mmCIF file of C-alpha atoms in Angstrom:
data_model
loop_
_atom_site.group_PDB
_atom_site.id
_atom_site.type_symbol
_atom_site.label_atom_id
_atom_site.label_comp_id
_atom_site.label_asym_id
_atom_site.label_seq_id
_atom_site.Cartn_x
_atom_site.Cartn_y
_atom_site.Cartn_z
ATOM 1 C CA MET N 1 -4.878 44.397 55.800
ATOM 2 C CA THR N 2 -5.481 43.888 52.100
ATOM 3 C CA ALA N 3 -8.599 42.275 50.648
ATOM 4 C CA TYR N 4 -6.446 39.346 49.541
ATOM 5 C CA VAL N 5 -5.084 38.699 53.046
ATOM 6 C CA LEU N 6 -8.537 39.038 54.599
ATOM 7 C CA LEU N 7 -10.094 36.652 52.049
ATOM 8 C CA LYS N 8 -7.254 34.175 52.477
ATOM 9 C CA ILE N 9 -7.695 34.173 56.273
ATOM 10 C CA VAL N 10 -11.468 33.692 55.892
ATOM 11 C CA HIS N 11 -10.927 30.902 53.349
ATOM 12 C CA ILE N 12 -8.350 29.079 55.476
ATOM 13 C CA LEU N 13 -10.415 29.389 58.659
ATOM 14 C CA SER N 14 -13.635 28.251 56.997
ATOM 15 C CA GLY N 15 -11.738 25.302 55.483
ATOM 16 C CA ALA N 16 -10.428 24.441 58.943
ATOM 17 C CA VAL N 17 -13.964 24.682 60.356
ATOM 18 C CA LEU N 18 -15.273 22.453 57.572
ATOM 19 C CA PHE N 19 -12.583 19.824 58.086
ATOM 20 C CA GLY N 20 -12.491 20.073 61.883
ATOM 21 C CA THR N 21 -16.228 19.962 62.367
ATOM 22 C CA GLY N 22 -16.507 17.018 59.986
ATOM 23 C CA ALA N 23 -13.768 15.110 61.787
ATOM 24 C CA GLY N 24 -15.236 15.976 65.187
ATOM 25 C CA ILE N 25 -18.741 14.946 64.179
ATOM 26 C CA ALA N 26 -17.451 11.658 62.824
ATOM 27 C CA PHE N 27 -15.475 10.973 65.997
ATOM 28 C CA PHE N 28 -18.348 11.733 68.364
ATOM 29 C CA MET N 29 -20.929 9.834 66.315
ATOM 30 C CA LEU N 30 -18.651 6.791 66.105
ATOM 31 C CA ARG N 31 -18.008 6.902 69.857
ATOM 32 C CA ALA N 32 -21.722 7.267 70.626
ATOM 33 C CA HIS N 33 -22.583 4.439 68.243
ATOM 34 C CA ALA N 34 -19.990 2.192 69.897
ATOM 35 C CA THR N 35 -21.846 2.474 73.226
ATOM 36 C CA LYS N 36 -24.935 0.854 71.641
ATOM 37 C CA ASP N 37 -26.911 3.027 74.091
ATOM 38 C CA ALA N 38 -29.916 4.728 72.481
ATOM 39 C CA ARG N 39 -29.896 7.588 74.988
ATOM 40 C CA THR N 40 -26.211 8.345 74.340
ATOM 41 C CA VAL N 41 -26.716 8.210 70.569
ATOM 42 C CA ALA N 42 -29.735 10.545 70.868
ATOM 43 C CA GLU N 43 -27.845 13.072 73.024
ATOM 44 C CA VAL N 44 -24.756 13.089 70.829
ATOM 45 C CA GLY N 45 -26.950 13.107 67.720
ATOM 46 C CA ARG N 46 -28.648 16.325 68.840
ATOM 47 C CA ILE N 47 -25.259 18.011 69.286
ATOM 48 C CA VAL N 48 -23.933 16.674 65.978
ATOM 49 C CA VAL N 49 -26.981 17.803 63.999
ATOM 50 C CA LEU N 50 -26.725 21.270 65.539
ATOM 51 C CA ALA N 51 -22.968 21.462 64.848
ATOM 52 C CA ASP N 52 -23.518 20.473 61.226
ATOM 53 C CA PHE N 53 -26.061 23.246 60.718
ATOM 54 C CA VAL N 54 -24.186 25.948 62.635
ATOM 55 C CA PHE N 55 -20.601 25.248 61.600
ATOM 56 C CA THR N 56 -20.477 22.982 58.561
ATOM 57 C CA ALA N 57 -23.317 24.665 56.664
ATOM 58 C CA THR N 58 -21.799 28.101 57.294
ATOM 59 C CA ALA N 59 -18.370 26.971 56.071
ATOM 60 C CA VAL N 60 -19.934 25.300 53.022
ATOM 61 C CA VAL N 61 -21.334 28.699 51.994
ATOM 62 C CA ILE N 62 -18.216 30.721 52.859
ATOM 63 C CA GLN N 63 -15.771 28.422 51.041
ATOM 64 C CA PRO N 64 -16.893 29.043 47.450
ATOM 65 C CA ILE N 65 -17.485 32.765 48.047
ATOM 66 C CA SER N 66 -14.030 33.335 49.526
ATOM 67 C CA GLY N 67 -12.481 30.939 47.001
ATOM 68 C CA LEU N 68 -13.933 32.785 44.023
ATOM 69 C CA GLY N 69 -12.697 36.045 45.501
ATOM 70 C CA LEU N 70 -9.194 34.611 45.856
ATOM 71 C CA ILE N 71 -9.275 33.239 42.312
ATOM 72 C CA HIS N 72 -10.191 36.682 41.020
ATOM 73 C CA LEU N 73 -7.620 38.557 43.123
ATOM 74 C CA GLN N 74 -4.836 36.163 42.125
ATOM 75 C CA GLY N 75 -5.719 36.253 38.442
ATOM 76 C CA TRP N 76 -6.347 32.519 38.066
ATOM 77 C CA SER N 77 -8.556 31.367 35.246
ATOM 78 C CA LEU N 78 -11.793 29.848 36.522
ATOM 79 C CA THR N 79 -11.068 26.912 34.207
ATOM 80 C CA SER N 80 -7.539 26.155 35.425
ATOM 81 C CA PRO N 81 -7.270 22.353 35.567
ATOM 82 C CA TRP N 82 -6.513 22.241 39.301
ATOM 83 C CA LEU N 83 -9.546 24.467 39.978
ATOM 84 C CA LEU N 84 -11.763 22.237 37.839
ATOM 85 C CA ALA N 85 -10.621 19.331 40.031
ATOM 86 C CA VAL N 86 -11.483 21.380 43.140
ATOM 87 C CA TYR N 87 -14.984 22.131 41.804
ATOM 88 C CA GLY N 88 -15.588 18.458 41.029
ATOM 89 C CA LEU N 89 -14.425 17.378 44.470
ATOM 90 C CA TYR N 90 -16.554 20.063 46.127
ATOM 91 C CA VAL N 91 -19.607 18.727 44.317
ATOM 92 C CA LEU N 92 -18.691 15.154 45.324
ATOM 93 C CA ILE N 93 -18.363 16.253 48.952
ATOM 94 C CA GLY N 94 -21.750 17.971 48.759
ATOM 95 C CA VAL N 95 -23.374 14.914 47.196
ATOM 96 C CA CYS N 96 -22.106 12.903 50.176
ATOM 97 C CA TRP N 97 -22.731 15.536 52.862
ATOM 98 C CA LEU N 98 -26.333 16.447 52.050
ATOM 99 C CA PRO N 99 -27.656 12.910 52.611
ATOM 100 C CA VAL N 100 -25.450 12.610 55.708
ATOM 101 C CA VAL N 101 -27.199 15.613 57.275
ATOM 102 C CA TRP N 102 -30.571 13.944 56.734
ATOM 103 C CA ILE N 103 -29.200 10.557 57.881
ATOM 104 C CA GLN N 104 -27.805 12.040 61.107
ATOM 105 C CA TYR N 105 -31.153 13.639 61.827
ATOM 106 C CA ARG N 106 -33.016 10.361 61.207
ATOM 107 C CA MET N 107 -30.510 8.421 63.331
ATOM 108 C CA MET N 108 -31.020 10.922 66.151
ATOM 109 C CA LYS N 109 -34.819 10.624 65.918
ATOM 110 C CA LEU N 110 -34.692 6.815 65.877
ATOM 111 C CA ALA N 111 -32.371 6.850 68.893
ATOM 112 C CA GLU N 112 -34.658 9.299 70.738
ATOM 113 C CA ARG N 113 -37.638 7.030 70.111
ATOM 114 C CA ALA N 114 -35.734 3.937 71.242
ATOM 115 C CA ALA N 115 -34.466 5.730 74.362
ATOM 116 C CA GLY N 116 -37.989 6.903 75.193
ATOM 117 C CA GLU N 117 -39.261 3.330 74.911
ATOM 118 C CA GLY N 118 -36.286 1.869 76.759
ATOM 119 C CA ALA N 119 -35.534 -0.206 73.669
ATOM 120 C CA ALA N 120 -32.395 -1.043 71.747
ATOM 121 C CA LEU N 121 -31.443 0.892 68.642
ATOM 122 C CA PRO N 122 -33.651 -0.426 65.814
ATOM 123 C CA SER N 123 -32.419 -2.075 62.644
ATOM 124 C CA ALA N 124 -33.390 1.063 60.663
ATOM 125 C CA TYR N 125 -30.856 3.010 62.747
ATOM 126 C CA HIS N 126 -28.130 0.481 61.955
ATOM 127 C CA ARG N 127 -28.912 0.616 58.205
ATOM 128 C CA LEU N 128 -28.669 4.403 58.297
ATOM 129 C CA PHE N 129 -25.431 4.205 60.264
ATOM 130 C CA ARG N 130 -23.876 2.049 57.560
ATOM 131 C CA TRP N 131 -24.863 4.626 54.911
ATOM 132 C CA TRP N 132 -23.582 7.458 57.120
ATOM 133 C CA PHE N 133 -20.244 5.669 57.552
ATOM 134 C CA ALA N 134 -19.915 4.815 53.853
ATOM 135 C CA LEU N 135 -20.701 8.361 52.675
ATOM 136 C CA GLY N 136 -18.226 9.858 55.120
ATOM 137 C CA TRP N 137 -15.172 8.293 53.479
ATOM 138 C CA PRO N 138 -15.395 9.888 50.022
ATOM 139 C CA ALA N 139 -16.317 13.235 51.598
ATOM 140 C CA PHE N 140 -13.325 13.093 53.956
ATOM 141 C CA ALA N 141 -10.968 12.028 51.163
ATOM 142 C CA GLY N 142 -12.376 14.802 48.969
ATOM 143 C CA VAL N 143 -11.632 17.455 51.572
ATOM 144 C CA LEU N 144 -8.061 16.176 51.930
ATOM 145 C CA ALA N 145 -7.631 16.199 48.150
ATOM 146 C CA ILE N 146 -8.887 19.793 47.972
ATOM 147 C CA TYR N 147 -6.378 20.818 50.640
ATOM 148 C CA TRP N 148 -3.633 19.244 48.538
ATOM 149 C CA LEU N 149 -4.855 20.986 45.383
ATOM 150 C CA MET N 150 -5.006 24.344 47.156
ATOM 151 C CA VAL N 151 -1.437 24.011 48.385
ATOM 152 C CA ALA N 152 0.181 22.318 45.357
ATOM 153 C CA LYS N 153 -1.827 23.958 42.548
ATOM 154 C CA PRO N 154 -0.539 21.258 40.192
ATOM 155 C CA ASP N 155 -0.134 21.906 36.500
ATOM 156 C CA PHE N 156 -2.066 18.958 35.065
#
């Protein structure tokens, strides 16, 4: 197996982990939220926060490393227009994802507290949920756009 093939496999798999974990986290958080049950939100929140740190954070580190290796091995210029678009989208995704990690953690803690008190989810949880939901859309769209750029490599 050549270095190129190995890097490409790593890059594709880490991209799949990034996209799949993000989609899975969104699905499970939305389903937990829909129950309006603080205990369910707390339980799912613990799993989601762990998944984000174990899977998403790992893929976020692997993606640029493997991507830069592929760029080098394929002889692309680091300033190719389609790559500049990828870098910008990656930054946008990060700007959305970093607060989401903190938001998910806070939502989990608020749900744990409410569950422990036998109370409903507080208004602070619902405010955070709206931010979490709103930040998810540009991040999700950004990942899809990067997939398109990686496949199409358009000549802008």
